[in-house]
PDB file of C-alpha atoms and ligand atoms in Angstrom:
ATOM      1  CA  MET A   1    -144.276  -4.642 -75.569  1.00 49.00           C
ATOM      2  CA  SER A   2    -146.557  -2.166 -75.961  1.00 60.00           C
ATOM      3  CA  LEU A   3    -144.599   1.125 -77.257  1.00 82.00           C
ATOM      4  CA  ILE A   4    -143.682   3.816 -75.159  1.00 92.00           C
ATOM      5  CA  SER A   5    -146.842   6.784 -75.189  1.00 93.00           C
ATOM      6  CA  GLY A   6    -147.750  10.302 -73.765  1.00 95.00           C
ATOM      7  CA  LYS A   7    -149.230   7.795 -70.806  1.00 95.00           C
ATOM      8  CA  THR A   8    -147.011   6.173 -69.886  1.00 97.00           C
ATOM      9  CA  ARG A   9    -144.875   6.600 -65.913  1.00 97.00           C
ATOM     10  CA  VAL A  10    -141.653   6.327 -65.414  1.00 98.00           C
ATOM     11  CA  CYS A  11    -140.379   4.105 -62.723  1.00 98.00           C
ATOM     12  CA  GLY A  12    -136.770   2.770 -62.924  1.00 98.00           C
ATOM     13  CA  VAL A  13    -134.090   2.017 -61.023  1.00 98.00           C
ATOM     14  CA  ILE A  14    -130.440   4.541 -59.523  1.00 98.00           C
ATOM     15  CA  GLY A  15    -127.420   2.740 -58.229  1.00 97.00           C
ATOM     16  CA  ASP A  16    -123.602   2.301 -59.114  1.00 97.00           C
ATOM     17  CA  PRO A  17    -122.740   0.789 -60.418  1.00 95.00           C
ATOM     18  CA  ILE A  18    -126.200  -0.659 -62.063  1.00 96.00           C
ATOM     19  CA  GLU A  19    -125.258  -2.185 -65.352  1.00 93.00           C
ATOM     20  CA  HIS A  20    -125.851  -5.938 -63.793  1.00 90.00           C
ATOM     21  CA  THR A  21    -129.660  -4.613 -62.925  1.00 93.00           C
ATOM     22  CA  MET A  22    -131.975  -7.113 -63.220  1.00 93.00           C
ATOM     23  CA  SER A  23    -135.218  -5.597 -62.108  1.00 96.00           C
ATOM     24  CA  PRO A  24    -135.733  -4.327 -65.784  1.00 97.00           C
ATOM     25  CA  VAL A  25    -136.048  -7.621 -67.114  1.00 97.00           C
ATOM     26  CA  MET A  26    -138.810  -8.148 -63.875  1.00 97.00           C
ATOM     27  CA  HIS A  27    -140.606  -5.095 -64.312  1.00 98.00           C
ATOM     28  CA  ASN A  28    -141.420  -4.870 -67.875  1.00 98.00           C
ATOM     29  CA  ALA A  29    -142.077  -7.930 -68.034  1.00 97.00           C
ATOM     30  CA  ALA A  30    -144.559  -8.530 -65.461  1.00 98.00           C
ATOM     31  CA  PHE A  31    -146.263  -4.614 -66.177  1.00 98.00           C
ATOM     32  CA  LYS A  32    -146.214  -6.262 -70.423  1.00 97.00           C
ATOM     33  CA  LYS A  33    -148.369  -9.193 -68.870  1.00 97.00           C
ATOM     34  CA  LEU A  34    -151.201  -7.011 -67.280  1.00 97.00           C
ATOM     35  CA  GLY A  35    -150.902  -3.934 -69.983  1.00 96.00           C
ATOM     36  CA  ILE A  36    -149.736  -1.643 -67.433  1.00 96.00           C
ATOM     37  CA  ASP A  37    -148.843   0.974 -69.681  1.00 97.00           C
ATOM     38  CA  TYR A  38    -145.696   1.925 -67.234  1.00 98.00           C
ATOM     39  CA  TRP A  39    -141.399   1.540 -68.523  1.00 98.00           C
ATOM     40  CA  TYR A  40    -139.224   0.588 -66.391  1.00 98.00           C
ATOM     41  CA  VAL A  41    -135.028   2.122 -66.721  1.00 98.00           C
ATOM     42  CA  PRO A  42    -131.976   1.893 -65.071  1.00 98.00           C
ATOM     43  CA  PHE A  43    -130.173   5.154 -64.007  1.00 98.00           C
ATOM     44  CA  ARG A  44    -126.457   5.129 -62.507  1.00 98.00           C
ATOM     45  CA  VAL A  45    -126.293   7.877 -60.454  1.00 98.00           C
ATOM     46  CA  LYS A  46    -123.730   8.506 -59.132  1.00 98.00           C
ATOM     47  CA  LYS A  47    -122.453   9.638 -54.761  1.00 98.00           C
ATOM     48  CA  GLU A  48    -122.305  13.223 -55.626  1.00 98.00           C
ATOM     49  CA  GLU A  49    -125.360  13.284 -58.256  1.00 98.00           C
ATOM     50  CA  LEU A  50    -127.709  12.226 -55.751  1.00 98.00           C
ATOM     51  CA  GLY A  51    -129.138  14.577 -54.401  1.00 98.00           C
ATOM     52  CA  ARG A  52    -129.969  15.820 -58.010  1.00 98.00           C
ATOM     53  CA  ALA A  53    -131.020  12.891 -59.065  1.00 98.00           C
ATOM     54  CA  VAL A  54    -134.105  12.917 -56.946  1.00 98.00           C
ATOM     55  CA  ALA A  55    -134.846  16.698 -57.804  1.00 98.00           C
ATOM     56  CA  GLY A  56    -135.090  15.258 -61.291  1.00 98.00           C
ATOM     57  CA  MET A  57    -137.584  13.010 -60.658  1.00 98.00           C
ATOM     58  CA  ARG A  58    -139.844  15.293 -59.080  1.00 98.00           C
ATOM     59  CA  ALA A  59    -139.344  17.645 -61.858  1.00 98.00           C
ATOM     60  CA  LEU A  60    -139.925  13.935 -63.991  1.00 97.00           C
ATOM     61  CA  ASN A  61    -142.883  13.212 -62.676  1.00 97.00           C
ATOM     62  CA  ILE A  62    -141.303   9.870 -62.180  1.00 98.00           C
ATOM     63  CA  ARG A  63    -143.734   6.866 -60.453  1.00 98.00           C
ATOM     64  CA  GLY A  64    -141.126   5.432 -59.075  1.00 98.00           C
ATOM     65  CA  LEU A  65    -137.594   4.497 -57.941  1.00 98.00           C
ATOM     66  CA  ASN A  66    -136.254   1.191 -56.789  1.00 98.00           C
ATOM     67  CA  VAL A  67    -132.887   2.778 -54.970  1.00 98.00           C
ATOM     68  CA  THR A  68    -129.777   0.644 -54.807  1.00 96.00           C
ATOM     69  CA  ILE A  69    -125.725   0.333 -53.801  1.00 92.00           C
ATOM     70  CA  PRO A  70    -124.152   3.168 -52.153  1.00 94.00           C
ATOM     71  CA  HIS A  71    -127.480   5.457 -52.302  1.00 97.00           C
ATOM     72  CA  LYS A  72    -129.369   2.960 -49.686  1.00 95.00           C
ATOM     73  CA  VAL A  73    -129.001   4.985 -46.610  1.00 94.00           C
ATOM     74  CA  ALA A  74    -128.186   8.699 -47.185  1.00 97.00           C
ATOM     75  CA  ILE A  75    -131.256   8.401 -50.573  1.00 98.00           C
ATOM     76  CA  ILE A  76    -133.356   8.889 -47.225  1.00 98.00           C
ATOM     77  CA  PRO A  77    -132.667  12.267 -46.395  1.00 98.00           C
ATOM     78  CA  PHE A  78    -134.117  13.583 -49.974  1.00 98.00           C
ATOM     79  CA  LEU A  79    -137.232  12.182 -49.437  1.00 98.00           C
ATOM     80  CA  ASP A  80    -140.249  13.675 -47.313  1.00 98.00           C
ATOM     81  CA  LYS A  81    -142.382  10.650 -46.138  1.00 98.00           C
ATOM     82  CA  LEU A  82    -141.002   7.819 -44.809  1.00 98.00           C
ATOM     83  CA  ASP A  83    -142.213   4.601 -43.561  1.00 97.00           C
ATOM     84  CA  PRO A  84    -141.825   3.421 -40.254  1.00 94.00           C
ATOM     85  CA  LEU A  85    -140.513   0.422 -41.533  1.00 92.00           C
ATOM     86  CA  ALA A  86    -137.161   2.235 -43.634  1.00 95.00           C
ATOM     87  CA  GLU A  87    -137.347   4.980 -40.922  1.00 94.00           C
ATOM     88  CA  LYS A  88    -137.153   1.913 -38.086  1.00 90.00           C
ATOM     89  CA  ILE A  89    -133.444   0.321 -40.384  1.00 92.00           C
ATOM     90  CA  GLY A  90    -132.438   3.548 -41.589  1.00 92.00           C
ATOM     91  CA  ALA A  91    -132.333   2.428 -44.964  1.00 94.00           C
ATOM     92  CA  VAL A  92    -134.682   2.468 -48.423  1.00 97.00           C
ATOM     93  CA  ASN A  93    -134.720   0.178 -50.922  1.00 97.00           C
ATOM     94  CA  THR A  94    -137.961   1.864 -52.887  1.00 98.00           C
ATOM     95  CA  ILE A  95    -139.386   5.109 -53.738  1.00 98.00           C
ATOM     96  CA  VAL A  96    -142.913   5.857 -54.618  1.00 98.00           C
ATOM     97  CA  ASN A  97    -143.814   9.387 -55.439  1.00 98.00           C
ATOM     98  CA  ASP A  98    -147.684  10.088 -55.858  1.00 98.00           C
ATOM     99  CA  ASP A  99    -148.383  14.167 -57.421  1.00 96.00           C
ATOM    100  CA  GLY A 100    -144.957  15.021 -56.101  1.00 96.00           C
ATOM    101  CA  ILE A 101    -144.495  13.575 -52.698  1.00 98.00           C
ATOM    102  CA  LEU A 102    -142.045  11.095 -51.741  1.00 98.00           C
ATOM    103  CA  THR A 103    -142.253   8.474 -49.955  1.00 98.00           C
ATOM    104  CA  GLY A 104    -139.208   6.101 -48.719  1.00 98.00           C
ATOM    105  CA  TYR A 105    -139.974   1.831 -48.338  1.00 98.00           C
ATOM    106  CA  ASN A 106    -138.103  -0.838 -47.202  1.00 96.00           C
ATOM    107  CA  THR A 107    -139.055  -4.394 -49.533  1.00 97.00           C
ATOM    108  CA  ASP A 108    -136.313  -4.972 -48.825  1.00 95.00           C
ATOM    109  CA  ALA A 109    -136.693  -6.881 -45.669  1.00 94.00           C
ATOM    110  CA  THR A 110    -140.150  -7.698 -46.045  1.00 95.00           C
ATOM    111  CA  GLY A 111    -138.873  -9.232 -49.063  1.00 96.00           C
ATOM    112  CA  PHE A 112    -137.431 -11.559 -47.280  1.00 96.00           C
ATOM    113  CA  LEU A 113    -139.733 -12.132 -44.727  1.00 96.00           C
ATOM    114  CA  GLN A 114    -142.691 -13.155 -47.428  1.00 96.00           C
ATOM    115  CA  ALA A 115    -139.152 -15.157 -49.563  1.00 96.00           C
ATOM    116  CA  LEU A 116    -139.745 -17.195 -45.725  1.00 96.00           C
ATOM    117  CA  LEU A 117    -143.073 -17.568 -45.244  1.00 95.00           C
ATOM    118  CA  GLU A 118    -143.551 -18.683 -48.851  1.00 94.00           C
ATOM    119  CA  LYS A 119    -140.810 -21.399 -47.376  1.00 94.00           C
ATOM    120  CA  ARG A 120    -144.084 -21.636 -43.994  1.00 95.00           C
ATOM    121  CA  VAL A 121    -140.600 -21.114 -42.149  1.00 95.00           C
ATOM    122  CA  LYS A 122    -142.505 -18.378 -39.638  1.00 96.00           C
ATOM    123  CA  PRO A 123    -139.025 -16.893 -37.083  1.00 96.00           C
ATOM    124  CA  GLU A 124    -140.874 -16.794 -34.385  1.00 96.00           C
ATOM    125  CA  GLY A 125    -139.272 -17.525 -31.161  1.00 96.00           C
ATOM    126  CA  LYS A 126    -136.902 -19.292 -33.305  1.00 97.00           C
ATOM    127  CA  THR A 127    -132.798 -19.178 -32.780  1.00 97.00           C
ATOM    128  CA  ILE A 128    -131.547 -18.367 -36.139  1.00 98.00           C
ATOM    129  CA  VAL A 129    -127.054 -16.976 -36.516  1.00 98.00           C
ATOM    130  CA  ILE A 130    -127.202 -14.483 -39.148  1.00 98.00           C
ATOM    131  CA  LEU A 131    -123.626 -14.270 -41.004  1.00 98.00           C
ATOM    132  CA  GLY A 132    -123.001 -10.076 -42.037  1.00 97.00           C
ATOM    133  CA  ALA A 133    -124.033  -6.648 -39.753  1.00 96.00           C
ATOM    134  CA  GLY A 134    -124.025  -4.245 -43.348  1.00 92.00           C
ATOM    135  CA  GLY A 135    -126.819  -3.245 -45.102  1.00 89.00           C
ATOM    136  CA  ALA A 136    -128.846  -5.937 -45.938  1.00 92.00           C
ATOM    137  CA  SER A 137    -128.047  -8.388 -42.612  1.00 95.00           C
ATOM    138  CA  LYS A 138    -128.938  -4.374 -41.720  1.00 93.00           C
ATOM    139  CA  GLY A 139    -133.278  -4.659 -42.709  1.00 93.00           C
ATOM    140  CA  ILE A 140    -132.797  -9.230 -41.989  1.00 96.00           C
ATOM    141  CA  SER A 141    -132.285  -8.789 -38.985  1.00 96.00           C
ATOM    142  CA  PHE A 142    -134.766  -5.706 -37.664  1.00 94.00           C
ATOM    143  CA  THR A 143    -137.125  -7.334 -39.585  1.00 94.00           C
ATOM    144  CA  LEU A 144    -136.596 -11.212 -37.946  1.00 96.00           C
ATOM    145  CA  ALA A 145    -136.348  -9.637 -34.256  1.00 94.00           C
ATOM    146  CA  GLY A 146    -139.495  -7.682 -34.194  1.00 92.00           C
ATOM    147  CA  ARG A 147    -141.287 -11.182 -35.893  1.00 93.00           C
ATOM    148  CA  GLY A 148    -140.262 -12.422 -32.489  1.00 94.00           C
ATOM    149  CA  ALA A 149    -136.874 -14.792 -33.194  1.00 97.00           C
ATOM    150  CA  SER A 150    -133.525 -14.602 -30.910  1.00 97.00           C
ATOM    151  CA  LEU A 151    -130.864 -13.118 -33.273  1.00 98.00           C
ATOM    152  CA  VAL A 152    -127.007 -14.590 -32.971  1.00 98.00           C
ATOM    153  CA  ILE A 153    -124.675 -12.043 -35.402  1.00 98.00           C
ATOM    154  CA  LEU A 154    -121.614 -12.643 -36.555  1.00 98.00           C
ATOM    155  CA  ASN A 155    -119.265 -10.421 -38.167  1.00 98.00           C
ATOM    156  CA  ARG A 156    -115.825 -10.174 -39.475  1.00 98.00           C
ATOM    157  CA  ARG A 157    -115.557  -7.331 -37.690  1.00 98.00           C
ATOM    158  CA  LEU A 158    -116.711  -7.427 -34.535  1.00 98.00           C
ATOM    159  CA  GLU A 159    -117.911  -3.676 -34.046  1.00 98.00           C
ATOM    160  CA  ARG A 160    -120.651  -4.002 -36.820  1.00 97.00           C
ATOM    161  CA  ALA A 161    -122.031  -6.451 -35.347  1.00 98.00           C
ATOM    162  CA  GLU A 162    -121.872  -5.449 -31.876  1.00 98.00           C
ATOM    163  CA  ASP A 163    -123.036  -1.855 -32.648  1.00 97.00           C
ATOM    164  CA  LEU A 164    -126.600  -3.685 -34.769  1.00 96.00           C
ATOM    165  CA  ALA A 165    -127.203  -5.745 -32.163  1.00 97.00           C
ATOM    166  CA  GLN A 166    -127.030  -3.257 -29.300  1.00 96.00           C
ATOM    167  CA  ARG A 167    -130.173  -0.767 -32.378  1.00 93.00           C
ATOM    168  CA  ILE A 168    -132.218  -3.787 -33.008  1.00 94.00           C
ATOM    169  CA  SER A 169    -132.017  -4.179 -28.195  1.00 94.00           C
ATOM    170  CA  GLN A 170    -133.079  -1.309 -28.173  1.00 91.00           C
ATOM    171  CA  VAL A 171    -136.488  -1.824 -29.538  1.00 86.00           C
ATOM    172  CA  SER A 172    -136.560  -6.035 -29.553  1.00 88.00           C
ATOM    173  CA  LYS A 173    -136.788  -7.412 -26.291  1.00 89.00           C
ATOM    174  CA  ASN A 174    -135.770 -10.956 -28.048  1.00 91.00           C
ATOM    175  CA  GLU A 175    -132.238 -11.659 -27.306  1.00 95.00           C
ATOM    176  CA  VAL A 176    -129.912 -10.954 -29.621  1.00 97.00           C
ATOM    177  CA  LYS A 177    -125.969 -11.617 -29.197  1.00 98.00           C
ATOM    178  CA  ALA A 178    -122.719 -10.220 -31.341  1.00 98.00           C
ATOM    179  CA  LEU A 179    -119.813 -12.202 -32.156  1.00 98.00           C
ATOM    180  CA  THR A 180    -116.803 -13.118 -33.887  1.00 98.00           C
ATOM    181  CA  LEU A 181    -117.118 -14.556 -37.613  1.00 98.00           C
ATOM    182  CA  SER A 182    -115.366 -17.716 -36.402  1.00 98.00           C
ATOM    183  CA  GLU A 183    -115.250 -21.667 -37.326  1.00 98.00           C
ATOM    184  CA  GLU A 184    -115.079 -21.718 -33.539  1.00 98.00           C
ATOM    185  CA  ASN A 185    -118.311 -19.357 -33.339  1.00 98.00           C
ATOM    186  CA  LEU A 186    -120.258 -20.624 -35.362  1.00 98.00           C
ATOM    187  CA  ALA A 187    -119.688 -24.594 -33.929  1.00 98.00           C
ATOM    188  CA  MET A 188    -120.677 -22.461 -30.845  1.00 98.00           C
ATOM    189  CA  VAL A 189    -123.318 -21.158 -32.342  1.00 98.00           C
ATOM    190  CA  LEU A 190    -124.721 -23.652 -35.412  1.00 97.00           C
ATOM    191  CA  ALA A 191    -124.973 -26.672 -32.880  1.00 95.00           C
ATOM    192  CA  LYS A 192    -128.294 -24.881 -31.250  1.00 95.00           C
ATOM    193  CA  ALA A 193    -129.505 -23.152 -34.216  1.00 97.00           C
ATOM    194  CA  ASP A 194    -132.977 -23.416 -36.207  1.00 97.00           C
ATOM    195  CA  ILE A 195    -131.724 -20.996 -39.363  1.00 97.00           C
ATOM    196  CA  LEU A 196    -128.950 -19.214 -40.690  1.00 98.00           C
ATOM    197  CA  ILE A 197    -128.785 -16.625 -42.955  1.00 98.00           C
ATOM    198  CA  ASN A 198    -125.624 -15.501 -44.708  1.00 98.00           C
ATOM    199  CA  THR A 199    -125.723 -11.719 -45.893  1.00 97.00           C
ATOM    200  CA  THR A 200    -122.465 -11.729 -46.448  1.00 96.00           C
ATOM    201  CA  SER A 201    -120.869 -11.674 -49.642  1.00 94.00           C
ATOM    202  CA  VAL A 202    -119.073 -14.545 -49.588  1.00 97.00           C
ATOM    203  CA  GLY A 203    -119.349 -16.992 -52.171  1.00 96.00           C
ATOM    204  CA  MET A 204    -121.362 -14.444 -54.225  1.00 95.00           C
ATOM    205  CA  ILE A 205    -119.439 -14.398 -58.359  1.00 92.00           C
ATOM    206  CA  PRO A 206    -116.202 -15.079 -58.791  1.00 93.00           C
ATOM    207  CA  ASP A 207    -115.217 -16.242 -55.218  1.00 95.00           C
ATOM    208  CA  ILE A 208    -118.112 -19.174 -56.635  1.00 95.00           C
ATOM    209  CA  ASP A 209    -116.087 -21.928 -54.385  1.00 97.00           C
ATOM    210  CA  LYS A 210    -115.700 -19.651 -51.205  1.00 98.00           C
ATOM    211  CA  THR A 211    -118.383 -20.631 -47.974  1.00 98.00           C
ATOM    212  CA  PRO A 212    -119.319 -18.318 -45.356  1.00 98.00           C
ATOM    213  CA  VAL A 213    -118.888 -21.873 -43.608  1.00 98.00           C
ATOM    214  CA  PRO A 214    -117.630 -25.619 -43.411  1.00 97.00           C
ATOM    215  CA  ALA A 215    -120.091 -27.969 -44.449  1.00 97.00           C
ATOM    216  CA  ARG A 216    -118.801 -30.034 -41.919  1.00 97.00           C
ATOM    217  CA  LEU A 217    -120.915 -27.560 -39.381  1.00 97.00           C
ATOM    218  CA  LEU A 218    -124.151 -28.055 -41.679  1.00 97.00           C
ATOM    219  CA  LYS A 219    -127.552 -30.465 -39.669  1.00 93.00           C
ATOM    220  CA  SER A 220    -129.656 -31.835 -41.595  1.00 93.00           C
ATOM    221  CA  GLY A 221    -132.850 -29.664 -39.758  1.00 91.00           C
ATOM    222  CA  LEU A 222    -131.682 -26.033 -39.782  1.00 96.00           C
ATOM    223  CA  VAL A 223    -133.068 -23.808 -42.523  1.00 97.00           C
ATOM    224  CA  VAL A 224    -130.599 -21.992 -44.822  1.00 97.00           C
ATOM    225  CA  PHE A 225    -130.812 -18.989 -46.913  1.00 97.00           C
ATOM    226  CA  ASP A 226    -128.559 -17.353 -48.504  1.00 97.00           C
ATOM    227  CA  ILE A 227    -128.933 -14.054 -49.657  1.00 96.00           C
ATOM    228  CA  VAL A 228    -126.465 -14.197 -52.173  1.00 95.00           C
ATOM    229  CA  TYR A 229    -128.519 -14.913 -56.077  1.00 92.00           C
ATOM    230  CA  ASN A 230    -125.299 -14.828 -58.217  1.00 92.00           C
ATOM    231  CA  PRO A 231    -125.074 -17.613 -58.810  1.00 93.00           C
ATOM    232  CA  VAL A 232    -128.953 -19.128 -58.094  1.00 92.00           C
ATOM    233  CA  LYS A 233    -127.185 -22.180 -56.110  1.00 94.00           C
ATOM    234  CA  THR A 234    -123.723 -21.516 -53.853  1.00 96.00           C
ATOM    235  CA  ARG A 235    -121.735 -23.087 -52.469  1.00 97.00           C
ATOM    236  CA  LEU A 236    -123.393 -22.193 -48.748  1.00 98.00           C
ATOM    237  CA  LEU A 237    -126.389 -23.845 -50.523  1.00 97.00           C
ATOM    238  CA  ARG A 238    -125.396 -26.886 -52.141  1.00 97.00           C
ATOM    239  CA  GLU A 239    -123.365 -27.778 -49.220  1.00 97.00           C
ATOM    240  CA  ALA A 240    -126.219 -27.375 -46.724  1.00 97.00           C
ATOM    241  CA  GLU A 241    -128.458 -29.608 -49.103  1.00 96.00           C
ATOM    242  CA  ALA A 242    -125.608 -32.157 -49.252  1.00 96.00           C
ATOM    243  CA  ALA A 243    -125.855 -31.939 -45.352  1.00 96.00           C
ATOM    244  CA  GLY A 244    -129.737 -32.814 -45.191  1.00 95.00           C
ATOM    245  CA  ALA A 245    -131.433 -29.279 -44.632  1.00 92.00           C
ATOM    246  CA  LYS A 246    -134.549 -30.038 -46.218  1.00 86.00           C
ATOM    247  CA  THR A 247    -135.185 -26.404 -46.274  1.00 91.00           C
ATOM    248  CA  LEU A 248    -133.084 -24.127 -48.119  1.00 93.00           C
ATOM    249  CA  ILE A 249    -133.647 -20.752 -49.471  1.00 94.00           C
ATOM    250  CA  CYS A 250    -132.314 -19.451 -52.763  1.00 93.00           C
ATOM    251  CA  GLY A 251    -131.905 -14.910 -52.611  1.00 94.00           C
ATOM    252  CA  ILE A 252    -133.678 -14.901 -55.608  1.00 95.00           C
ATOM    253  CA  GLU A 253    -136.141 -15.416 -53.946  1.00 96.00           C
ATOM    254  CA  MET A 254    -135.851 -12.250 -52.199  1.00 96.00           C
ATOM    255  CA  LEU A 255    -135.049 -10.710 -54.852  1.00 96.00           C
ATOM    256  CA  VAL A 256    -138.659 -11.073 -56.688  1.00 97.00           C
ATOM    257  CA  TRP A 257    -140.170 -10.334 -53.643  1.00 98.00           C
ATOM    258  CA  GLN A 258    -138.663  -7.227 -52.844  1.00 97.00           C
ATOM    259  CA  GLY A 259    -139.528  -6.877 -56.170  1.00 98.00           C
ATOM    260  CA  ALA A 260    -142.407  -7.355 -56.202  1.00 98.00           C
ATOM    261  CA  LEU A 261    -143.850  -5.454 -53.252  1.00 98.00           C
ATOM    262  CA  ALA A 262    -142.042  -2.395 -55.333  1.00 98.00           C
ATOM    263  CA  PHE A 263    -144.476  -3.169 -57.887  1.00 98.00           C
ATOM    264  CA  GLU A 264    -147.960  -3.547 -55.654  1.00 98.00           C
ATOM    265  CA  GLN A 265    -146.447   0.312 -54.256  1.00 98.00           C
ATOM    266  CA  TRP A 266    -146.244   1.648 -58.261  1.00 98.00           C
ATOM    267  CA  THR A 267    -149.238   0.680 -59.802  1.00 98.00           C
ATOM    268  CA  GLY A 268    -151.480  -1.084 -56.725  1.00 98.00           C
ATOM    269  CA  GLN A 269    -152.054  -3.952 -58.398  1.00 97.00           C
ATOM    270  CA  LYS A 270    -150.627  -8.069 -57.691  1.00 98.00           C
ATOM    271  CA  ALA A 271    -147.443  -8.011 -58.466  1.00 98.00           C
ATOM    272  CA  PRO A 272    -146.923 -11.999 -61.541  1.00 98.00           C
ATOM    273  CA  LEU A 273    -144.840 -12.963 -59.187  1.00 97.00           C
ATOM    274  CA  GLU A 274    -144.060 -16.150 -61.074  1.00 97.00           C
ATOM    275  CA  LEU A 275    -143.852 -14.352 -64.069  1.00 98.00           C
ATOM    276  CA  MET A 276    -140.890 -12.119 -62.342  1.00 98.00           C
ATOM    277  CA  ARG A 277    -139.080 -14.727 -60.690  1.00 96.00           C
ATOM    278  CA  GLU A 278    -138.496 -17.026 -64.296  1.00 96.00           C
ATOM    279  CA  GLU A 279    -137.392 -13.822 -65.700  1.00 96.00           C
ATOM    280  CA  ALA A 280    -134.583 -13.211 -63.223  1.00 95.00           C
ATOM    281  CA  ILE A 281    -133.255 -16.866 -64.054  1.00 93.00           C
ATOM    282  CA  LYS A 282    -133.091 -16.487 -67.210  1.00 93.00           C
ATOM    283  CA  ALA A 283    -131.480 -13.073 -67.360  1.00 91.00           C
ATOM    284  CA  LEU A 284    -128.754 -14.547 -64.385  1.00 89.00           C
ATOM    285  CA  GLY A 285    -128.667 -17.232 -67.210  1.00 84.00           C
ATOM    286  CA  HIS A 286    -127.632 -14.517 -69.659  1.00 73.00           C
ATOM    287  CA  GLU A 287    -125.319 -12.788 -66.657  1.00 65.00           C
ATOM    288  CA  ASN A 288    -123.308 -16.112 -66.678  1.00 57.00           C
TER     289      ASN A 288
HETATM  290  P1  ATR B 301    -125.200  -5.269 -47.408  1.00 52.29           P
HETATM  291  O1  ATR B 301    -125.234  -3.576 -47.768  1.00 52.29           O
HETATM  292  O2  ATR B 301    -124.782  -5.909 -49.080  1.00 52.29           O
HETATM  293  O3  ATR B 301    -124.576  -6.118 -46.581  1.00 52.29           O
HETATM  294  P2  ATR B 301    -122.121  -4.257 -47.034  1.00 52.29           P
HETATM  295  O4  ATR B 301    -122.313  -3.552 -45.673  1.00 52.29           O
HETATM  296  O5  ATR B 301    -120.326  -4.022 -48.034  1.00 52.29           O
HETATM  297  O6  ATR B 301    -122.897  -4.629 -47.870  1.00 52.29           O
HETATM  298  O7  ATR B 301    -122.141  -5.949 -45.930  1.00 52.29           O
HETATM  299  C1  ATR B 301    -121.060  -6.765 -46.298  1.00 52.29           C
HETATM  300  C2  ATR B 301    -120.706  -7.996 -45.098  1.00 52.29           C
HETATM  301  O8  ATR B 301    -120.378  -8.546 -45.662  1.00 52.29           O
HETATM  302  C3  ATR B 301    -120.201  -7.471 -44.266  1.00 52.29           C
HETATM  303  O9  ATR B 301    -120.699  -8.078 -43.307  1.00 52.29           O
HETATM  304  C4  ATR B 301    -119.473  -8.153 -43.937  1.00 52.29           C
HETATM  305  O10 ATR B 301    -117.917  -7.867 -43.289  1.00 52.29           O
HETATM  306  P3  ATR B 301    -117.516  -6.518 -42.463  1.00 52.29           P
HETATM  307  O11 ATR B 301    -118.437  -6.188 -41.621  1.00 52.29           O
HETATM  308  O12 ATR B 301    -116.235  -7.555 -41.652  1.00 52.29           O
HETATM  309  O13 ATR B 301    -116.676  -6.231 -43.600  1.00 52.29           O
HETATM  310  C5  ATR B 301    -118.881  -9.686 -45.247  1.00 52.29           C
HETATM  311  N1  ATR B 301    -118.278  -9.389 -46.087  1.00 52.29           N
HETATM  312  C6  ATR B 301    -117.970  -9.357 -46.935  1.00 52.29           C
HETATM  313  N2  ATR B 301    -116.734 -10.632 -47.501  1.00 52.29           N
HETATM  314  C7  ATR B 301    -116.067 -10.745 -46.237  1.00 52.29           C
HETATM  315  C8  ATR B 301    -115.094 -11.950 -45.897  1.00 52.29           C
HETATM  316  N3  ATR B 301    -114.424 -12.444 -47.294  1.00 52.29           N
HETATM  317  N4  ATR B 301    -115.885 -12.194 -45.555  1.00 52.29           N
HETATM  318  C9  ATR B 301    -116.375 -12.370 -43.812  1.00 52.29           C
HETATM  319  N5  ATR B 301    -117.330 -11.261 -44.372  1.00 52.29           N
HETATM  320  C10 ATR B 301    -117.598 -11.139 -45.158  1.00 52.29           C
END
C-alpha cells in the first residue's frame, strides 16, 4: 500500500459494532490496484454521537462514508440531499461529500439487484418470496417491486411484513402480500415461487446449523438468494443445492456489489469487482 500523503482522501464506514466489517480490506485493495490516493478506515460511532460524526465528516472533508447498523435510517436528517431510491427506501448506506454537500445513496439495494442480474436472473414478472421485513428486506423489496416482480413477504412478526407490504403497494402496481413466517405458509407460497430470498439473520454465524426454510420445501428450478454472508454457503444454500436449485446467490455478492457501487460514487472510476470479491472472501476466511 502506498503511503498516506498530504493529498490522500479519506473514506470510511461508521457503525456500531464495526470490528467485523469487511469493507476496509475490499476498498483499500481496490484503491491500491487502481493507484488512487484514497484510504478507507472504520469508525465506531455510537448512536448518540451520530450527528457529531457527520459534522466531523464535513469539518475533516472526508470524501465518503459507508453507513451500517444501527445508523442507516437515523443518518438521513443529517444529510443535505438524498438520491431518489434512498429516499423511497428510507435508508442510506453510502454518503458522498461533494465540497461540503452530503448526498445519501442506498447501494445495498442497487448492489442486491446487480448481484441478481449478474446471475442473469430477471425479476420482471416473477413471483418472489422474501423472508424478513427488517432494514435489509426493505431495500430489496422496494427494488424488486420497482422491477415488476410480485412479492410475498413472510416475517416472524406479521405486523412488520404488513407495514412494509402496505408501503410498497403505495408505489407499485404489482401484487405484494404479507404473511407470518411459518412452515405452513412457506409450503403454500414456495409451491408457486420463482425466487426465494432470505433477508433474516437465520443461519448466520454462530447459528450455522439453522435454516429459515425446511429442506423438504426447496425444489429444483427455484432461484435461492441468501443475504447472510458469514458463512459464505449457509445451510439454506447447501440444502437448496441438494434439492436441485441451480441458481444460488451468496450474500457475499451483495456485499461486494454494494461496496463496488460506493467505490464508483467516491472515485468516479470502475471498481475492480473481482479483486474486491477475493479480498472479502479472504477476510471472511480469517474471521472463521
Ligand atoms: P436487518 O437490517 O439486517 O434486516 P433487522 O431490521 O433487525 O435487521 O431485521 C432482522 C430480520 O430478521 C427481521 O425480519 C427479523 O424478524 P422480526 O421482524 O420478526 O424480528 C428476522 N429474524 C431475526 N431472527 C429471526 C429468527 N430467529 N427467526 C425468524 N426471523 C428472524
